[in-house]
Coordinates of C-alpha atoms in Angstrom, one line a residue:
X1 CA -24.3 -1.4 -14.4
X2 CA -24.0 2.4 -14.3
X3 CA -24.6 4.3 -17.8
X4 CA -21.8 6.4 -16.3
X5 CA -19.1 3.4 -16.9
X6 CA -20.6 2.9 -20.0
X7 CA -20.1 6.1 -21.2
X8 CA -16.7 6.4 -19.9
X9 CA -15.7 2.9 -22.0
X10 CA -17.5 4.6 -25.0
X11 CA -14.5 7.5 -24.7
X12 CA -11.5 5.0 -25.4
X13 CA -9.8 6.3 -28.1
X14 CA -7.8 2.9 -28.3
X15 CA -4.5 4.3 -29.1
X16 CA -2.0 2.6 -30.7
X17 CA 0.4 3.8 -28.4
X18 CA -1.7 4.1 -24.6
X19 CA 0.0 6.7 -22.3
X20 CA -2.5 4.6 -20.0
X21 CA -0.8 1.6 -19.8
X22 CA 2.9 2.8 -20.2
X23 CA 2.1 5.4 -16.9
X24 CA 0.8 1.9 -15.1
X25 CA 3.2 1.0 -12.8
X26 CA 1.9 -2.6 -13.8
X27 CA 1.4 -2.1 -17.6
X28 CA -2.0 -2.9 -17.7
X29 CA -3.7 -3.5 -21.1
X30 CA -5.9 -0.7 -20.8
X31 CA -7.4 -0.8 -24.5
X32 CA -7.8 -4.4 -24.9
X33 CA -9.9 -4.5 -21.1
X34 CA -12.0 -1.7 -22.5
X35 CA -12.9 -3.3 -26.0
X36 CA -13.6 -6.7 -23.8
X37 CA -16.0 -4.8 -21.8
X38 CA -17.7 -3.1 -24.7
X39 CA -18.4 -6.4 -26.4
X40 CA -19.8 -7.6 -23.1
X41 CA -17.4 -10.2 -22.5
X42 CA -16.6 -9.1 -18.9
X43 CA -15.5 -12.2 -17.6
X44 CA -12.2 -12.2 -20.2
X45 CA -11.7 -9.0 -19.3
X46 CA -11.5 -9.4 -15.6
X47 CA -9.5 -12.4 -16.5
X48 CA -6.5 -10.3 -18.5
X49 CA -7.0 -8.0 -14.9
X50 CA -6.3 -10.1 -12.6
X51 CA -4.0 -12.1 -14.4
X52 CA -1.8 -9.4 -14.6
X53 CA -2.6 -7.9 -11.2
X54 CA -4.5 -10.2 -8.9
X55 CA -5.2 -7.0 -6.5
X56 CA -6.9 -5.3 -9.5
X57 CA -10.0 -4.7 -7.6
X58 CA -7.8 -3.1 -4.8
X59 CA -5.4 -1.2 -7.3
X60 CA -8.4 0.0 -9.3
X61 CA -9.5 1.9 -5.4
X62 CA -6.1 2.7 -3.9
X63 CA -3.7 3.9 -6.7
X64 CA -2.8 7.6 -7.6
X65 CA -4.6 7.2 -10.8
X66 CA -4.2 11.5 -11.7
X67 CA -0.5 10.1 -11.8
X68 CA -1.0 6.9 -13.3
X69 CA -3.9 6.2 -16.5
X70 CA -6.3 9.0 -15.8
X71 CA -3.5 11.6 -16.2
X72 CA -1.6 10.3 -18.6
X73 CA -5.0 9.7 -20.7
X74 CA -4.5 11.3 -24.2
X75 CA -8.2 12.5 -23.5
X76 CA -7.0 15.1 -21.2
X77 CA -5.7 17.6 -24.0
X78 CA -9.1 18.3 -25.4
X79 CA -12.0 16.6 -23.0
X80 CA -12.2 14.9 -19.8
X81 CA -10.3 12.4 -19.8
X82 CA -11.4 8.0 -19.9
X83 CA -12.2 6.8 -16.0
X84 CA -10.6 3.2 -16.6
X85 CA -10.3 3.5 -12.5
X86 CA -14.3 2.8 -12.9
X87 CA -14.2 0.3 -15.3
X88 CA -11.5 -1.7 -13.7
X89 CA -13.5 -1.3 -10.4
X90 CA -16.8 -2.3 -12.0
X91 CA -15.1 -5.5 -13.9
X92 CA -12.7 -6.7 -11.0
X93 CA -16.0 -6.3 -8.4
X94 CA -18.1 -8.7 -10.9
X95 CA -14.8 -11.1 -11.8
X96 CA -14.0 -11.9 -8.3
X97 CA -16.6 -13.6 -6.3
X98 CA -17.4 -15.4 -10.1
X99 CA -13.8 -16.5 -11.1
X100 CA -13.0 -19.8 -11.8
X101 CA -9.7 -20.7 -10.8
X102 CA -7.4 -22.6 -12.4
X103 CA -4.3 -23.9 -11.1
X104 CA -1.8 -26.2 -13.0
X105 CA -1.1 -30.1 -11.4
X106 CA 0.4 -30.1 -8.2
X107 CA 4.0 -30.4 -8.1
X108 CA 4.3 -31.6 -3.5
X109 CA 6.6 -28.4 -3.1
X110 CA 6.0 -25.9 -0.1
X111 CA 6.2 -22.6 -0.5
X112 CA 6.2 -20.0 2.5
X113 CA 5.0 -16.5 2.3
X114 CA 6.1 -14.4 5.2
X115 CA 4.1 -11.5 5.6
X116 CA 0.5 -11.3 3.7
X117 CA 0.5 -7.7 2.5
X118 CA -0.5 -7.2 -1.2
X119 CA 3.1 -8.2 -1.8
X120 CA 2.6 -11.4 0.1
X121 CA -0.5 -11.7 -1.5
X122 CA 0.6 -11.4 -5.4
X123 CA 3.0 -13.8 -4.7
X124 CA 1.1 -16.5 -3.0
X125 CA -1.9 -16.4 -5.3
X126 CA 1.0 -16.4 -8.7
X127 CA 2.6 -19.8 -6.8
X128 CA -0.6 -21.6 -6.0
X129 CA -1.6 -21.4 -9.7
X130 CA 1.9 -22.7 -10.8
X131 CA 1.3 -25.9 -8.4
X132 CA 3.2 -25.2 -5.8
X133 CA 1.7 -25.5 -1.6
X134 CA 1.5 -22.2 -0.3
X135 CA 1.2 -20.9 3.3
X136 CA 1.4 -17.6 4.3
X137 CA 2.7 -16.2 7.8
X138 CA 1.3 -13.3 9.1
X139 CA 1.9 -11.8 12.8
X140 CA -1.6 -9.9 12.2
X141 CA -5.1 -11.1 12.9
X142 CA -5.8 -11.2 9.2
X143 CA -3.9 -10.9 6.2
X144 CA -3.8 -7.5 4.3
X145 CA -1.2 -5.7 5.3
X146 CA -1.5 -1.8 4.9
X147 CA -4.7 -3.0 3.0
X148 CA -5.9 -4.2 6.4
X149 CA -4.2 -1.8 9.1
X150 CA -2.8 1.2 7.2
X151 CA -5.7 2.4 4.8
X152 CA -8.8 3.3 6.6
X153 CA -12.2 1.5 6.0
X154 CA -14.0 4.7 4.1
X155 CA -11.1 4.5 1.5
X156 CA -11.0 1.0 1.4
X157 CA -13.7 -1.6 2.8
X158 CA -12.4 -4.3 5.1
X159 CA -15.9 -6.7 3.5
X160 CA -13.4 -6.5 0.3
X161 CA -10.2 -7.7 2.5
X162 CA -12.5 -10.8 3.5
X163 CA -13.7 -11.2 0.2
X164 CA -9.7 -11.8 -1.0
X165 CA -9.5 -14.0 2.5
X166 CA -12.1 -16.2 1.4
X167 CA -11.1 -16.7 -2.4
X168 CA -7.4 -17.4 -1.4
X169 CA -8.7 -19.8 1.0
X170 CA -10.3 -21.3 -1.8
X171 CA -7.3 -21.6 -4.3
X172 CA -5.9 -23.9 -1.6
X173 CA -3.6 -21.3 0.1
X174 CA -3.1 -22.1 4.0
X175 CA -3.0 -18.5 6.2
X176 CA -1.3 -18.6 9.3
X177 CA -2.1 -15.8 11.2
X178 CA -1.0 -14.4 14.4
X179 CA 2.8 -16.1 13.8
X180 CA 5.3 -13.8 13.9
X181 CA 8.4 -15.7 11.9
X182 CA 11.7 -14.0 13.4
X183 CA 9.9 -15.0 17.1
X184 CA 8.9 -18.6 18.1
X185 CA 9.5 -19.3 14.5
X186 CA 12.7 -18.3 12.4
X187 CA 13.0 -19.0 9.0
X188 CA 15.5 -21.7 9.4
X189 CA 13.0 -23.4 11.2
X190 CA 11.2 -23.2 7.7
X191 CA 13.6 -24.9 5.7
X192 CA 13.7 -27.5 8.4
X193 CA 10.3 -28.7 7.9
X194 CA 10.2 -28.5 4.4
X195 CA 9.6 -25.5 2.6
X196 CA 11.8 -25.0 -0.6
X197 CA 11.4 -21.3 -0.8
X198 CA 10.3 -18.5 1.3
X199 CA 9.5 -15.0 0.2
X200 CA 9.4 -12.1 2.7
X201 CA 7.0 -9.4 2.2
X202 CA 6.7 -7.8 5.5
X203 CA 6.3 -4.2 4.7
X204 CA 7.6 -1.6 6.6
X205 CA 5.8 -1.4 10.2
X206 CA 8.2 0.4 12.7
X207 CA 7.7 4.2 12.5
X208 CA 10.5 6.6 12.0
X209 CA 11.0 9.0 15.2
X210 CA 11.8 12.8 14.7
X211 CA 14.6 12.8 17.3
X212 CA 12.9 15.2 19.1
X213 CA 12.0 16.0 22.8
X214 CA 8.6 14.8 23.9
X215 CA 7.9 11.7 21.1
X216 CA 6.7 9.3 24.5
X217 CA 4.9 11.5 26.2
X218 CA 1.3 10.3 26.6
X219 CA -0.6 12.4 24.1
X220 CA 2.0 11.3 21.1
X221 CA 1.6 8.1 18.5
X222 CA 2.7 7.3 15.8
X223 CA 0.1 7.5 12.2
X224 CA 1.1 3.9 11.5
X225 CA -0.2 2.8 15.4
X226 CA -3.2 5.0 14.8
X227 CA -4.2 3.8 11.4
X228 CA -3.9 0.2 12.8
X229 CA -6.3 0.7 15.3
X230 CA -8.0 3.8 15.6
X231 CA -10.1 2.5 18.3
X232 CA -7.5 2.0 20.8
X233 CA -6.2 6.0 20.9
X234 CA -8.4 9.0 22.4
X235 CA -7.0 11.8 20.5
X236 CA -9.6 14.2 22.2
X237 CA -11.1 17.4 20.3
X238 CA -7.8 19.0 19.1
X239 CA -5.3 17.1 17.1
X240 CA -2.0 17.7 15.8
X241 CA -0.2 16.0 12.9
X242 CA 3.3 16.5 11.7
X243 CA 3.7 15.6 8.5
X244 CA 1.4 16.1 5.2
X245 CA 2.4 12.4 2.7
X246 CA -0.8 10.4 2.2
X247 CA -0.9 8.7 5.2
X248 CA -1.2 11.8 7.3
X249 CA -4.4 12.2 5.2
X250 CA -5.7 9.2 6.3
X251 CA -4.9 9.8 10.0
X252 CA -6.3 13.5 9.4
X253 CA -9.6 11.9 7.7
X254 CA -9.9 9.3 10.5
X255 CA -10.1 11.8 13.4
X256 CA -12.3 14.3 11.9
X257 CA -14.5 10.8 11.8
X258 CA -14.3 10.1 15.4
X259 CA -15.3 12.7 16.4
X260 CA -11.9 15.4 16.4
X261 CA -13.1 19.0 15.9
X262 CA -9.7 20.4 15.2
X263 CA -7.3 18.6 13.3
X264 CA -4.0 20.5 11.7
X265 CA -1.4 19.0 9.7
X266 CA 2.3 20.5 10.0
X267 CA 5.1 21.2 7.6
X268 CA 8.3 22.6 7.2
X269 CA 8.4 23.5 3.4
X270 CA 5.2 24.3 1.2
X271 CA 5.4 21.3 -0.3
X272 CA 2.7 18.5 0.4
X273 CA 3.8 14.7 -0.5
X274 CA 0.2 13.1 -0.5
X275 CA -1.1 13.1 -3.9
X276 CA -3.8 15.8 -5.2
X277 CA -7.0 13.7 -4.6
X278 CA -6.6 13.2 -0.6
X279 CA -5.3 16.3 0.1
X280 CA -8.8 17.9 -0.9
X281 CA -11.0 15.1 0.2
X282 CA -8.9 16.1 3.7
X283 CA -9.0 20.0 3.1
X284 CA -13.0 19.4 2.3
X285 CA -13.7 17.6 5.9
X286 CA -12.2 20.2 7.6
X287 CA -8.3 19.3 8.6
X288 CA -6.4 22.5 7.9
X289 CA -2.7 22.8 6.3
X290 CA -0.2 25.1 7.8
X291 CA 3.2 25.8 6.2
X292 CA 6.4 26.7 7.3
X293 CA 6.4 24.8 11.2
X294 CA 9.5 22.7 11.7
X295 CA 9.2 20.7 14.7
X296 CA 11.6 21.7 17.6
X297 CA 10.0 19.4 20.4
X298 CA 6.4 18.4 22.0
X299 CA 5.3 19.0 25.2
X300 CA 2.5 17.7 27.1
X301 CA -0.1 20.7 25.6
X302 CA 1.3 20.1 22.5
X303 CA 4.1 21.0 19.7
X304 CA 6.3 23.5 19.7
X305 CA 7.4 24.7 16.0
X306 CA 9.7 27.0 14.6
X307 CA 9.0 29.3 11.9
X308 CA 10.1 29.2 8.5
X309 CA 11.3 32.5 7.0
X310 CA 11.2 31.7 3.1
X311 CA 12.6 33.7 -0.2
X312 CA 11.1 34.6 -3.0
X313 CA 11.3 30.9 -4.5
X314 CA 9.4 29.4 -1.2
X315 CA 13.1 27.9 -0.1
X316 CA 13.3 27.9 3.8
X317 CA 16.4 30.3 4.2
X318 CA 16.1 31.1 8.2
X319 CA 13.7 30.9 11.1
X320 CA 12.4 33.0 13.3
X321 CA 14.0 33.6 16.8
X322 CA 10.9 33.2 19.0
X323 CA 9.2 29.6 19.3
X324 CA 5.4 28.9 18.5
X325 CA 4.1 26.7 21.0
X326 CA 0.5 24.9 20.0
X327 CA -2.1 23.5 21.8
X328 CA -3.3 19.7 21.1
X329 CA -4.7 17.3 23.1
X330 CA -2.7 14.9 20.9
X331 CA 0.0 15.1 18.3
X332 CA 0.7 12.4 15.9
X333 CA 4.1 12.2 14.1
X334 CA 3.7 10.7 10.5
X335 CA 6.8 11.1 8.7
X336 CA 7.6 7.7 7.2
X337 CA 8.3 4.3 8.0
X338 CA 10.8 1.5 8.1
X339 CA 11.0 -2.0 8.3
X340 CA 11.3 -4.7 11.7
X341 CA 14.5 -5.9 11.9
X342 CA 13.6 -9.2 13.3
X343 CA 14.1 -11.0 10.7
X344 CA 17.7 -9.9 10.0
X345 CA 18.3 -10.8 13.5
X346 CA 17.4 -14.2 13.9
X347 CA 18.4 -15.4 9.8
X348 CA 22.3 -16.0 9.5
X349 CA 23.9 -14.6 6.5
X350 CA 20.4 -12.1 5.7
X351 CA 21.7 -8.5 5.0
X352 CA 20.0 -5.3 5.0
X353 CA 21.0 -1.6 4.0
X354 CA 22.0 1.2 6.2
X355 CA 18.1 1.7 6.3
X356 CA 17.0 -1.8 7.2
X357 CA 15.8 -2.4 4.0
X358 CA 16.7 -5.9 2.9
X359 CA 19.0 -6.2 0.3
X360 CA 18.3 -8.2 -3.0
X361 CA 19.5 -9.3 -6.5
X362 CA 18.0 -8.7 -10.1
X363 CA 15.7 -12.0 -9.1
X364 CA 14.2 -10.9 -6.0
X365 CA 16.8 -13.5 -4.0
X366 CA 18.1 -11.7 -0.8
X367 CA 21.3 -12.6 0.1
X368 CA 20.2 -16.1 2.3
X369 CA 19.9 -18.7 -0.9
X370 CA 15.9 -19.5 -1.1
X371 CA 14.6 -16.4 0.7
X372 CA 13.6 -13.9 -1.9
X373 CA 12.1 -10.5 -1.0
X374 CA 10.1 -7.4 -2.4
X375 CA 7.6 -4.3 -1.9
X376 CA 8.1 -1.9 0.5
X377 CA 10.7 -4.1 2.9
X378 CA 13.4 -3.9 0.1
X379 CA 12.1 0.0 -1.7
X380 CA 10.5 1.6 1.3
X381 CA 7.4 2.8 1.2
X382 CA 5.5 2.9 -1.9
X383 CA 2.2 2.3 -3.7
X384 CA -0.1 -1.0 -3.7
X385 CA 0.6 -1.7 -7.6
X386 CA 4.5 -1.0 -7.1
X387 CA 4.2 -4.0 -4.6
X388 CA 2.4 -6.2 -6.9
X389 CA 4.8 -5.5 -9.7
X390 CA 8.0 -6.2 -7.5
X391 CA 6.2 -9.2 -6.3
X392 CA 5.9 -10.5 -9.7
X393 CA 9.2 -10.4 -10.4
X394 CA 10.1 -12.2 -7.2
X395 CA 7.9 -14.7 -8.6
X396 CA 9.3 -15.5 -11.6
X397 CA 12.9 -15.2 -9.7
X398 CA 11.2 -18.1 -7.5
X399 CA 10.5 -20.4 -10.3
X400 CA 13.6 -20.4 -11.6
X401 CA 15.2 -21.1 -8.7
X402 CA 12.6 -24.2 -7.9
X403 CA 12.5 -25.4 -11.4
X404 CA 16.2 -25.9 -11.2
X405 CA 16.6 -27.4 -7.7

């Protein structure tokens, strides 16, 4: 054990009233974890972690904590403030591989879980403790999600991934990879064999275009194709990227990695999306930020911006006449995603929004009877412990609906 998370437990204040917890996304009990640790009973305090978030270990990696607890800690008026990031990482590490799992008797009811993302993943580890049989679907290799194929190995380790593999294989939950439900399969083909429920948590996996000239020429992808499998492009030395949210950190980070010795992210505003944290970790490896491009179109040496004339407010009021064309061996467009629509396709009666998203009651229950839904395929995209905390209310929304079948 570091003296550093010592020290930073040591710093709790243990306010009455945590900004901490009511910043978490997932209300964590910040203060009680803390005191746990302190008396040295780490294994409770892991317990009330992942209790209330079974991707604590993940969460405590991942999240935007300088939005979340670390910068909402009262500490941060007078001193640095209380790392809980740390101590959650240092408790969940030591909780998981040891935890003993408890489940309650099983009730003979199949549950299916399509798409094993850390919404999939919440849900199926909350209904295998309540009894229930559990398989998740997954089109993927592995289960993960984003976890998996959106978030790049130096942020977060694929031996962790595995180590949630193995411990849900262990609770008794049955993965199905490589099955693509809305294919071969369809979710009435669920119901037919048995299942009693089925929750969809299949993210948000089909990139937006820009609706823009050049997007399939050869030297254009797509950040969520990259990040998926970085070893299947070539970007060469100079690389391109429209687009400046967290994920265009990622792909920024991953190609300065692999050996890029240029890499530029684009904008049309000053305004950066990704939080504060990976935009210097990218600025520090060397991608560079340049404000004030809109794209007009890509070519095959590269994209072609116009300039942004701004006022005295940084508002983009007008551009300038003459085009600047770049040079990149590659350009990668990273500007959101949205969800497959395969699903919607092949399930009568399943209704999405204008944006695909699917849409869902105050339960979680889409508009099929049985099929319940949550995470980034009914919000769009969004954080890791927004996920978990949608998924838990599509649990509970499952329960009650199974309990009074």
């Amino acid at each position: 054990m570091g003296l550093h998370i010592v020290n930073e437990a040591n710093k709790c204040l243990q306010c009455k009233k945590p900004l901490c917890s009511s910043h978490c996304p997932i209300t964590t009990s910040i203060p009680q974890v803390i005191s746990l640790f302190k008396e040295g009973k780490i294994m409770e305090a892991g317990e009330i972690l992942f209790e209330n978030n079974p991707l604590s270990l993940v969460c405590s990696i991942v999240c935007d904590h300088e939005a979340q607890c670390l910068g909402n800690c009262i500490m941060n008026r007078k001193n640095n403030p209380v790392r809980f990031c740390d101590i959650e990482k240092f408790i969940s590490d030591f909780y998981l591989d040891r935890m003993e799992f408890v489940k309650k008797p099983r009730k003979n009811v199949m549950v299916a879980v399509i798409g094993g993302g850390p919404a999939g993943m919440t849900v199926a580890i909350k209904m295998i403790k309540e009894g229930y049989d559990v398989t998740i679907f997954d089109e993927k290799n592995t289960i993960g999600g984003v976890l998996q194929y959106g978030i790049p190995d130096f942020r977060l380790p694929k031996s962790l991934m595995q180590r949630y593999y193995d411990k849900m294989e262990k609770m008794g939950i049955k993965i199905r990879n490589n099955t693509a439900v809305g294919g071969a399969l369809e979710i009435k083909d669920l119901f037919r064999d048995g299942y009693k429920a089925v929750f969809v948590g299949t993210g948000v996996w089909r990139a937006k275009t820009l609706g823009i000239a050049g997007e399939s020429m050869p030297n254009v992808h797509f950040s969520v194709d990259y990040l998926a499998n970085p070893d299947g492009h070539k970007l060469g030395d100079s690389v391109a990227i429209i687009g400046m949210g967290n994920a265009a950190m990622d792909v920024a980070r991953t190609a300065l990695r692999r050996g890029s010795r240029t890499v530029k992210l684009y904008a049309r505003s000053k305004r950066v999306a990704a939080n504060s944290v990976e935009v210097e970790a990218a600025k520090y490896e060397g991608a560079e930020f340049i404000f004030g491009k809109a794209i007009e179109a890509i070519t095959y040496d590269g994209p072609v911006f116009k300039t942004a004339i701004f006022d005295e407010e940084d508002n983009v009021i007008d551009y300038e006449k003459e085009l600047d064309y770049v040079d990149a061996d590659s350009t990668i467009i990273s500007v959101s995603n949205g969800p497959k629509n395969k699903l919607v396709l092949t399930t009568d009666g399943l209704r999405a929004s204008d944006k695909g998203l699917l849409i869902v009651d105050e339960n979680c229950m889409t508009t099929v009877e049985g099929v319940f839904a949550a995470g980034d395929v009914v919000h769009g995209s969004k954080t890791v412990v927004d996920a978990v905390a949608q998924a838990k209310v599509a649990v509970e929304g499952m329960l009650n609906y199974l309990e009074n079948l």
